[in-house]
Amino acid sequence: MPLSRRTFVKGLAAAGAATSAGILRSVAWAEAQSRSAPAVLSGAGFDLRIGETTANITGKSRTAVTINGSIPGPTLRWREGDTVTLRVANTLDEDTSIHWHGILLPANMDGVPGLSFHGIRPGETYPYHFTVRQHGTYWYHSHSGFQEQQGVYGPLVIEPREAEPFQYDREHVVMLSDWTDEDPRRVFAKLKKQADYYNFHQRTVADFVRDVREHGLRTTLAERGAWGEMRMSDRDLADVSGYTYTYLVNGQAPAANWTGLFEPGERVRLRFINGSAMTHFDVRIPGVTMTVVAVDGQHVQPVTVDELRIAVAETLDVVVEPSGQEAFTIFAQAMDRTGYAAATLAVRDGLRAEVPALDPRPSLTMADMGHGGMGHDMRGMPKSADDPHAGHTIPAQQPTTDPHAGHDMSAMGAEMQSHPVSENSNPLVDMQTMMPTSKLDDPGIGLRDNGRRVLTYADLKTVFPDPDGREPTRTIELHLTGHMERFVWSFNGIKFSDAEPIRLTYGERVRIVLVNDTMMAHPIHLHGMWSDLEDDEGRFHLRKHTVDMPPGSKRSFRVTADALGRWAFHCHMLYHMEAGMFREVRVEERRST
Ligand SMILES: [Cu+2]
C-alpha cells in the first residue's frame, strides 16, 4: 500500500506518515517523534524526495515543501574523500533543485537552476555525483523560487579524514530557521507593495529620505532638531519579522522544546546552522559559555564567548560543557527582537530551563548608517547636530561632493566612499554610505555593551595560513544597493536581470570589496569558491562561504578562481535575492588570443 504523499508533521519535526486511507498514526507516536532530531542518513548514496507535506507549526495546518517528509530534511553525513551520489526526486508539480551550500564541486552539481543546470522537472530525478573535498558543518537547500522558505533545507555534516584540533564527547545539530504560515509568494508580494507591511512602527528612515528629497538635507535636519530623532524601525532591522514568523530549532517552535541530551561533565559540540530565509539570530545559552571552534565548516582558533550572532546561511560550531544544572536554554533571538527560537540542553527529556526575555529592540545609530566612527551612538555627540554633513549615509540624490562632508571624521580613519556611476540618479538606489568601515570588531546592532562577551568576525581566525598565498592581482568593488520603499535590491544599482556576469580567469586571485550602501544586513554567498575574508590590514583572516555585511560596512575578501563554470553570487536573504541582489560569477579559461 503506497504511502500518502501528504504527511502530517507535528511541531514540524520528522513525523508520522498517514496511511493511504488518511488515518493518522497515534498522537503518542507523533509526539515522541516531535522530540527527536531529524533523520540522519549517512554513507555514499542518498535518496531524497522533494514533495508536499502537511505541517502544523502554529496550530494551523499548512502545506509545506519538504525533503523526505520532514522539516528540516534529513541530516546528511558524508565523509571527506568519499564520492557521494544523491538522487533527488521531484514529486512536486513545479521545478525544484538542491544546492549544497559551501561545498566545492563541479559547476553542474551546484544545483542553481539557470546556471548549473536546468533544474529538476516534476517527476524527474536528478543524480548529483561528486567527490567530497572538505569537512565540517554545512547545509543544503532548494535554490528554486521560495521553496527554501517552505521547508526545503537540511543539515549537512562532513566527517574529517584527520582528527580535529579539539575534543568533544557528543554532538548535536542545532538548525535555526524561520517559518511562516503565509505563502511566501504572498509575503514577497506584500513587501513589494508596502515594504513596511510587517512593521507596526513609524518608518522613519524612509520618511527621512522623502523629506530630504522634498525639502533638502539641511532643512530636514533643522526641523528634526538632531540626528537622534531619526529613530529606526523594525522594518529597518528585518524585512520580515516575528509578526509572520515562527522561529524554529530543528524544525520545532519554542513550545515544542527540542531537547539535546548531555551527561554532566561531557563536552558537547553544537553545530549551529542558520537555515532561515530572512533572519539573523543572536544565540546564547545562559549559564554556559561557548567555545567557537569552526565557522562555515572551517576550523578557527578557539574563542570563548557568551553570545554570537549567526547570519543567514552561516554555520558555527561551538563546544560547551554544561554543568551545575539539569537543563539549559539555547536561546536564539531574532536580530530585530520580534521573536526567538528556543530549545533545551538537558540531562533527560522533559526538562526546561528559564527562557530569557527578549532584549529591547535596538535602534540603528548613525554609526550603523556608514558613519566613520563605529560604535558611537550619535545621540551622545552634540557636535553632529551642528554639522549635518558629517559623514553618514545620505539619500542617494544628494550630491556627494559637498565640501563639508565628513570633515570632522578624518581623525577616525575612515575615508570618503566613492560610488559606481550606475548608482547615480538611479531609481533603484535610495541610500549611499559615505564613510563605511569594516566593523570587523563590532558586535553589531543590538549587541553592543550588553554586558556579555559577544563574538565578532575579528575574534575569528582560521587555523591555517592562506592556502593560496598570492596577493590578489586585481580588485573588484561591488556595492550592495537597494530601495527600501520599492523593495528592490541589487549590486551597484543593477538588478540581476539587467546585469552582466562578473568574469574571472581560471586560476587568478582577485580581491572582492563589498560596500553596503543600504540600511540592512546582507549575508553575501559566493558559490563554488571560498571567500577568504581579509583583516583591516588586508591580510588573510577567515575562510568563509558567506560573508555578512552589516549596514554601512565595507569588507574585502580574496577569491582563488579555481573552479570553472557559472556560479551564483548573491545575498542569502531569500527575498533580497529574489528582488535582484544576485550576480553570476563566470570563471573561464584564459583566452589564447
Ligand atoms: Cu540582502
XYZ file of C-alpha atoms and ligand atoms in Angstrom:
594
model
C 0.000 0.000 0.000
C 1.653 3.245 -1.056
C 2.155 5.971 1.494
C 0.177 9.112 1.013
C 2.155 11.953 -0.475
C 0.855 14.151 2.286
C 2.362 13.565 5.658
C 1.295 15.065 8.917
C 4.124 16.813 10.704
C 3.576 17.624 14.344
C 5.521 20.571 15.643
C 7.377 20.484 12.378
C 9.568 17.529 13.212
C 10.030 14.425 11.172
C 6.702 12.931 11.864
C 4.213 10.271 11.089
C 3.141 9.286 7.654
C -0.547 8.982 7.079
C -1.723 5.752 5.543
C -3.259 5.896 2.135
C -6.646 5.830 3.855
C -5.697 9.108 5.510
C -5.650 7.748 9.049
C -3.037 9.387 11.202
C -0.795 7.337 13.355
C -1.221 7.665 17.076
C -0.680 11.001 18.750
C 1.769 9.366 21.141
C 3.893 8.299 18.222
C 3.773 11.735 16.683
C 4.716 13.415 19.941
C 7.570 11.046 20.501
C 8.796 11.885 17.007
C 8.438 15.588 17.632
C 11.134 15.464 20.239
C 13.664 13.611 18.157
C 16.221 15.003 15.800
C 15.581 14.924 12.068
C 16.505 11.621 10.453
C 20.210 11.078 9.968
C 21.369 9.491 6.701
C 24.968 8.502 6.199
C 27.043 6.713 3.613
C 27.784 7.498 -0.008
C 24.393 7.009 -1.671
C 21.330 9.048 -0.749
C 17.748 9.164 -1.981
C 15.998 12.440 -1.378
C 12.424 13.188 -2.336
C 11.082 16.733 -2.590
C 7.354 16.814 -2.026
C 4.439 18.479 -0.333
C 3.776 17.728 3.318
C 1.063 18.957 5.621
C 2.748 20.746 8.503
C 1.369 22.198 11.701
C 3.731 24.649 13.382
C 1.347 27.209 14.779
C -1.831 25.235 15.376
C -2.950 25.576 11.775
C -2.307 23.021 9.108
C -0.333 24.298 6.176
C 1.230 22.797 3.097
C 4.986 22.705 3.449
C 7.520 21.566 0.891
C 9.871 19.047 2.405
C 12.769 16.710 1.799
C 11.753 13.142 2.701
C 8.727 14.445 4.600
C 10.451 16.328 7.389
C 11.472 19.892 8.215
C 14.402 20.211 8.271
C 15.209 17.487 5.803
C 17.387 14.610 6.978
C 20.832 15.352 8.329
C 23.226 14.067 5.676
C 26.532 12.735 6.969
C 29.261 12.445 4.363
C 32.918 11.513 4.777
C 35.716 13.648 3.425
C 37.243 11.878 0.421
C 34.154 9.845 -0.435
C 32.379 10.174 -3.735
C 28.737 10.708 -2.952
C 25.664 10.168 -5.087
C 22.453 11.998 -4.225
C 19.382 11.119 -6.237
C 16.910 13.966 -5.817
C 13.393 13.078 -6.930
C 10.840 15.795 -7.618
C 7.264 14.851 -6.685
C 6.068 18.470 -6.865
C 4.160 19.908 -9.780
C 6.797 22.621 -10.173
C 10.567 22.573 -10.733
C 12.894 22.071 -7.823
C 16.624 21.896 -7.061
C 19.058 21.230 -4.245
C 22.139 23.373 -3.694
C 24.919 22.087 -1.405
C 25.824 25.258 0.437
C 29.555 25.897 0.841
C 30.571 22.708 -0.946
C 33.368 22.658 -3.540
C 32.146 20.712 -6.550
C 31.839 20.783 -10.342
C 29.598 23.594 -11.550
C 26.944 21.235 -12.957
C 26.500 19.702 -9.474
C 25.875 23.017 -7.701
C 22.117 22.968 -8.128
C 21.289 26.513 -9.229
C 18.646 26.475 -11.976
C 19.674 28.623 -14.916
C 23.383 28.494 -14.057
C 24.377 24.965 -13.027
C 21.620 23.090 -14.782
C 18.011 23.399 -15.879
C 16.517 22.434 -12.540
C 14.668 19.222 -11.721
C 11.355 18.977 -13.549
C 8.237 17.446 -11.990
C 8.524 13.667 -11.948
C 12.253 13.732 -12.675
C 15.152 12.533 -10.555
C 18.485 14.336 -10.792
C 21.617 12.425 -9.829
C 24.183 14.590 -8.081
C 27.573 12.918 -8.035
C 30.847 14.393 -6.785
C 33.847 13.807 -4.563
C 33.835 15.434 -1.134
C 36.968 17.552 -0.710
C 36.333 19.186 2.664
C 34.866 18.546 6.099
C 32.764 20.355 8.663
C 29.250 21.680 9.184
C 27.247 22.857 6.183
C 23.691 22.695 4.916
C 21.702 22.168 1.761
C 18.578 23.804 0.421
C 16.405 24.419 -2.607
C 17.516 27.168 -4.983
C 14.101 27.313 -6.689
C 11.560 30.032 -6.008
C 10.612 30.260 -2.343
C 10.894 26.540 -1.588
C 13.613 27.170 0.968
C 11.151 29.267 2.992
C 8.582 26.489 2.647
C 10.827 23.863 4.231
C 13.360 22.609 1.693
C 16.554 22.760 3.751
C 18.583 20.373 5.862
C 21.863 19.954 7.749
C 24.995 18.582 6.134
C 27.838 17.198 8.255
C 31.097 16.011 6.700
C 33.329 13.858 8.860
C 37.014 14.690 8.543
C 39.693 12.265 7.482
C 42.084 13.574 10.110
C 41.494 14.228 13.792
C 40.150 17.651 14.629
C 42.076 20.062 16.879
C 39.509 19.913 19.679
C 37.671 17.238 21.597
C 34.084 16.508 22.432
C 32.018 13.649 23.789
C 28.836 14.091 21.816
C 27.320 16.412 19.273
C 24.015 17.932 18.257
C 22.997 19.736 15.117
C 21.127 22.942 16.019
C 19.498 24.209 12.866
C 17.766 27.583 13.187
C 15.102 28.636 10.733
C 12.045 30.794 10.205
C 8.604 29.540 9.294
C 5.551 31.402 8.043
C 2.011 30.104 7.690
C 1.650 32.512 4.780
C 2.503 31.586 1.240
C 5.974 33.146 0.751
C 4.885 34.436 -2.651
C 2.264 36.468 -0.812
C 4.845 37.671 1.716
C 7.019 38.838 -1.171
C 4.108 40.495 -2.952
C 3.224 42.380 0.228
C 6.806 43.567 0.650
C 6.826 44.817 -2.925
C 3.556 46.639 -2.434
C 4.216 48.047 1.021
C 7.705 47.469 2.318
C 6.823 48.101 5.938
C 3.977 45.633 5.944
C 5.488 43.606 8.764
C 6.314 46.642 10.849
C 3.835 48.496 13.019
C 6.192 51.322 13.893
C 6.848 54.527 12.090
C 9.160 54.051 9.151
C 11.359 56.982 9.914
C 14.261 56.267 7.598
C 12.097 56.229 4.526
C 10.279 59.283 5.845
C 13.618 60.973 6.327
C 14.720 60.172 2.802
C 11.482 61.541 1.413
C 11.765 64.706 3.476
C 15.312 65.281 2.313
C 14.266 64.865 -1.301
C 11.450 67.337 -0.875
C 12.983 69.874 1.470
C 16.736 69.332 1.344
C 19.051 67.894 3.910
C 19.722 70.997 5.952
C 16.062 71.927 6.309
C 15.071 68.414 7.193
C 17.731 68.171 9.859
C 16.863 71.580 11.255
C 13.244 70.542 11.511
C 14.152 67.347 13.241
C 16.478 69.126 15.604
C 19.083 66.405 15.955
C 20.285 63.201 14.454
C 18.939 61.393 17.444
C 15.399 61.871 16.267
C 15.993 59.644 13.306
C 14.641 56.656 15.070
C 14.759 53.464 13.134
C 12.008 50.965 12.980
C 11.595 47.218 12.923
C 11.451 47.466 9.239
C 14.975 48.796 9.157
C 16.328 45.793 11.028
C 14.483 42.990 9.319
C 12.096 42.997 6.397
C 10.119 40.059 7.634
C 9.522 39.834 11.362
C 8.028 37.755 14.142
C 4.682 39.166 13.066
C 4.554 36.416 10.471
C 7.478 34.218 11.502
C 7.698 31.405 13.994
C 11.349 30.727 14.762
C 12.443 27.106 14.860
C 15.202 24.904 16.252
C 15.491 21.692 14.262
C 12.008 22.331 12.957
C 10.435 22.879 16.376
C 8.729 26.002 17.646
C 9.768 27.151 21.158
C 6.746 25.474 22.743
C 7.730 22.111 21.290
C 11.060 22.414 23.143
C 13.525 20.476 21.035
C 15.916 18.903 23.545
C 19.512 17.831 23.111
C 20.736 15.478 25.792
C 24.027 15.571 27.679
C 25.551 13.890 30.706
C 27.172 16.059 33.363
C 30.862 16.576 32.662
C 30.536 15.977 28.954
C 31.853 18.264 26.268
C 29.108 18.803 23.742
C 29.670 20.014 20.213
C 26.798 22.091 18.876
C 26.679 22.563 15.142
C 24.707 25.788 14.701
C 23.331 26.261 11.201
C 21.278 29.286 10.224
C 18.935 27.823 7.633
C 16.437 30.650 7.782
C 15.217 32.630 4.817
C 15.484 36.108 6.338
C 16.553 36.011 9.992
C 19.856 36.719 11.710
C 19.885 35.124 15.160
C 21.699 36.147 18.353
C 22.424 32.927 20.220
C 23.325 32.306 23.826
C 22.945 29.574 26.427
C 22.509 31.299 29.811
C 24.812 29.669 32.358
C 27.182 28.245 29.740
C 29.993 29.797 27.738
C 30.512 28.659 24.174
C 33.920 27.984 22.660
C 33.722 28.592 18.928
C 35.851 26.043 17.065
C 34.672 26.306 13.462
C 32.940 28.769 11.179
C 31.388 27.892 7.819
C 32.918 24.425 8.217
C 36.454 25.778 8.714
C 38.409 25.329 11.929
C 39.201 28.541 13.775
C 41.405 29.290 16.741
C 39.136 28.609 19.712
C 37.454 31.651 21.187
C 35.109 31.587 24.168
C 32.063 33.831 24.214
C 28.701 34.281 25.908
C 26.818 35.137 22.749
C 27.159 35.008 18.994
C 25.319 36.403 16.011
C 24.780 33.945 13.197
C 23.848 35.460 9.865
C 21.564 33.746 7.389
C 23.404 30.777 5.799
C 26.377 30.784 8.168
C 27.365 27.821 10.313
C 29.183 27.994 13.663
C 30.467 25.033 15.646
C 30.868 25.506 19.380
C 31.907 23.240 22.238
C 30.082 23.664 25.544
C 30.492 21.977 28.930
C 27.127 22.295 30.646
C 27.290 21.623 34.367
C 25.636 22.543 37.640
C 22.111 22.418 36.220
C 19.971 19.725 34.711
C 18.736 21.939 31.901
C 19.905 24.958 29.912
C 18.054 27.035 27.347
C 19.508 27.541 23.894
C 18.104 30.986 23.232
C 18.231 32.463 19.731
C 16.675 35.902 19.425
C 15.833 37.252 16.016
C 18.086 40.267 15.403
C 15.064 42.590 15.303
C 13.825 41.213 18.666
C 10.372 40.354 17.360
C 10.691 36.733 18.421
C 13.017 33.895 19.252
C 13.806 30.281 18.696
C 14.452 28.247 21.826
C 15.458 24.717 22.698
C 16.910 22.896 25.685
C 20.106 21.100 26.587
C 19.197 18.699 29.370
C 20.213 15.534 31.173
C 16.910 13.936 30.185
C 13.833 14.701 28.122
C 11.007 16.790 29.533
C 13.091 19.405 31.315
C 13.155 23.107 30.646
C 15.215 25.987 31.984
C 14.092 29.577 32.196
C 13.697 31.286 28.839
C 15.141 34.828 28.972
C 13.157 37.868 27.973
C 13.875 39.356 24.565
C 16.397 42.190 24.663
C 14.964 45.627 23.914
C 14.615 46.399 20.236
C 17.746 48.232 19.153
C 17.858 51.493 17.259
C 20.142 51.912 14.315
C 22.656 54.642 15.078
C 24.461 56.973 12.744
C 27.389 54.577 13.043
C 25.226 51.837 11.608
C 24.471 54.026 8.651
C 28.016 54.257 7.406
C 29.406 56.844 9.763
C 33.167 56.550 10.116
C 33.178 56.443 13.911
C 31.984 52.926 14.507
C 30.106 52.148 17.639
C 29.204 55.678 18.651
C 25.628 56.492 19.200
C 25.308 59.901 17.641
C 22.654 60.912 20.107
C 25.542 61.275 22.506
C 27.522 63.536 20.198
C 26.015 67.020 20.189
C 28.595 68.222 17.658
C 26.910 66.211 14.999
C 23.734 68.198 15.369
C 25.717 71.260 14.404
C 27.270 69.576 11.442
C 24.568 67.916 9.461
C 27.018 66.885 6.770
C 29.292 64.816 8.950
C 29.812 61.537 7.165
C 26.738 59.390 7.322
C 24.548 57.510 4.965
C 22.830 60.016 2.805
C 19.946 59.835 0.432
C 21.418 58.956 -2.912
C 20.111 62.013 -4.704
C 22.205 64.340 -2.568
C 25.463 65.480 -4.133
C 28.407 63.618 -2.643
C 30.796 66.421 -3.471
C 29.615 68.526 -0.550
C 32.788 70.244 0.734
C 31.653 69.841 4.318
C 31.032 66.148 4.066
C 32.823 64.218 6.720
C 35.395 66.870 7.508
C 35.363 66.203 11.218
C 35.528 62.468 10.698
C 39.032 62.318 9.232
C 40.503 61.686 12.657
C 38.569 58.478 12.838
C 40.462 56.908 9.956
C 37.591 56.484 7.567
C 37.712 57.782 4.046
C 35.036 59.261 1.896
C 33.477 56.485 -0.119
C 33.061 56.881 -3.866
C 30.246 55.132 -5.667
C 29.751 53.451 -9.026
C 28.279 55.727 -11.690
C 25.453 53.232 -12.098
C 24.163 54.358 -8.707
C 23.771 57.978 -9.862
C 20.178 59.150 -10.251
C 19.169 55.515 -10.074
C 15.568 54.969 -9.003
C 16.607 51.610 -7.518
C 19.044 53.226 -5.075
C 17.738 55.225 -2.143
C 20.826 55.447 0.080
C 24.608 55.615 -0.103
C 27.129 55.211 2.640
C 29.727 57.955 2.920
C 32.230 56.540 5.397
C 31.896 52.797 5.654
C 34.317 50.812 7.799
C 34.958 47.087 8.099
C 33.255 46.843 11.514
C 35.030 43.515 11.949
C 35.337 44.054 15.696
C 31.810 45.405 16.104
C 29.394 43.016 17.847
C 26.652 44.599 15.777
C 23.318 46.283 16.188
C 21.647 45.353 19.455
C 24.668 43.510 20.866
C 26.982 46.349 21.858
C 27.659 46.892 25.544
C 25.083 44.334 26.643
C 27.279 43.019 29.446
C 28.003 39.790 27.594
C 31.070 38.729 25.676
C 29.836 38.764 22.095
C 31.640 37.137 19.174
C 32.816 39.338 16.298
C 34.455 38.481 12.988
C 37.685 39.989 14.367
C 37.714 37.249 17.035
C 37.666 34.514 14.420
C 40.916 33.374 12.854
C 41.216 30.390 10.557
C 43.729 27.880 11.961
C 45.634 27.524 8.692
C 47.559 30.185 6.743
C 46.320 31.498 3.401
C 46.195 28.315 1.292
C 46.827 30.311 -1.875
C 49.443 32.767 -0.630
C 49.401 35.015 -3.700
C 48.444 38.645 -3.453
C 45.315 39.424 -5.444
C 46.205 40.888 -8.820
C 43.057 42.947 -9.141
C 40.193 44.313 -7.106
C 36.510 44.173 -7.913
C 34.421 46.567 -5.852
C 30.707 45.935 -5.617
C 28.145 47.975 -3.759
C 25.131 46.452 -2.079
C 22.263 48.682 -3.031
C 18.553 48.908 -2.631
C 15.447 50.960 -2.368
C 13.519 50.196 0.771
C 10.152 51.512 -0.287
C 10.204 49.728 -3.627
C 11.732 46.631 -2.096
C 14.334 46.289 -4.824
C 17.806 45.017 -4.019
C 20.843 44.873 -6.266
C 24.602 45.128 -6.743
C 25.722 48.581 -7.943
C 22.100 49.555 -8.529
C 21.708 46.941 -11.283
C 19.292 44.090 -10.760
C 20.334 40.586 -11.743
C 18.000 40.591 -14.734
C 19.891 43.576 -16.194
C 23.416 42.663 -15.098
C 26.394 41.219 -16.927
C 28.279 38.328 -15.323
C 31.389 39.040 -13.279
C 34.130 37.352 -15.299
C 37.121 35.727 -13.634
C 40.007 33.983 -15.340
C 40.655 30.441 -14.210
C 43.483 30.389 -11.695
C 43.536 34.082 -10.894
C 43.433 35.552 -7.414
C 41.108 38.520 -7.026
C 40.068 40.755 -4.187
C 36.377 41.475 -3.887
C 35.469 44.574 -1.921
C 31.881 44.905 -0.802
C 30.365 48.206 0.313
C 26.947 48.134 1.923
C 25.039 51.221 0.839
C 21.833 50.080 2.491
C 20.438 50.041 5.998
C 20.040 46.278 6.068
C 22.461 43.439 6.693
C 23.239 41.287 3.660
C 24.960 37.906 4.044
C 26.742 37.510 0.714
C 27.405 33.998 -0.581
C 29.729 33.037 -3.405
C 29.163 29.538 -4.749
C 31.912 27.123 -5.703
C 34.890 29.016 -4.250
C 35.940 30.247 -0.836
C 35.630 33.821 0.304
C 38.831 34.487 2.291
C 37.966 37.462 4.448
C 40.772 39.981 4.990
C 41.532 41.804 8.213
C 41.879 45.576 8.426
C 45.480 45.305 7.222
C 44.437 43.351 4.142
C 45.771 40.011 5.377
C 44.101 36.601 5.106
C 41.998 36.223 8.193
C 38.985 33.958 7.971
C 37.854 31.454 5.352
C 34.110 31.718 4.741
C 31.404 30.777 2.295
C 29.054 33.532 3.425
C 30.261 36.999 4.415
C 27.793 39.021 6.425
C 27.692 42.721 5.555
C 26.164 44.895 8.281
C 24.659 48.261 7.294
C 27.311 50.828 6.385
C 30.128 48.266 6.287
C 32.979 47.753 3.815
C 34.691 44.379 3.829
C 37.088 42.626 1.497
C 37.834 39.026 0.721
C 40.131 37.088 -1.570
C 38.910 34.571 -4.098
C 41.006 31.997 -5.921
C 39.178 31.324 -9.175
C 39.902 27.610 -9.149
C 36.509 26.349 -10.277
C 35.485 26.687 -13.919
C 31.947 27.486 -14.855
C 28.961 29.619 -13.939
C 28.442 30.312 -10.259
C 25.873 32.191 -8.226
C 26.943 35.154 -6.104
C 24.135 36.635 -4.067
C 22.626 37.926 -0.880
C 21.314 34.975 1.123
C 18.301 36.883 2.389
C 15.832 34.982 0.245
C 13.595 37.926 -0.600
C 16.597 40.178 -1.338
C 17.958 37.581 -3.722
C 14.579 37.267 -5.357
C 14.370 41.076 -5.617
C 17.633 41.287 -7.573
C 20.685 41.137 -5.274
C 22.266 38.372 -7.330
C 25.081 38.119 -9.869
C 26.598 35.404 -11.942
C 30.328 34.846 -11.484
C 31.741 33.155 -14.562
C 35.154 31.507 -14.316
C 36.642 30.998 -17.772
C 39.851 29.624 -19.254
C 42.290 32.287 -20.302
C 41.767 33.043 -23.972
C 44.845 32.349 -26.062
C 44.354 35.317 -28.391
Cu 20.306 41.191 1.302
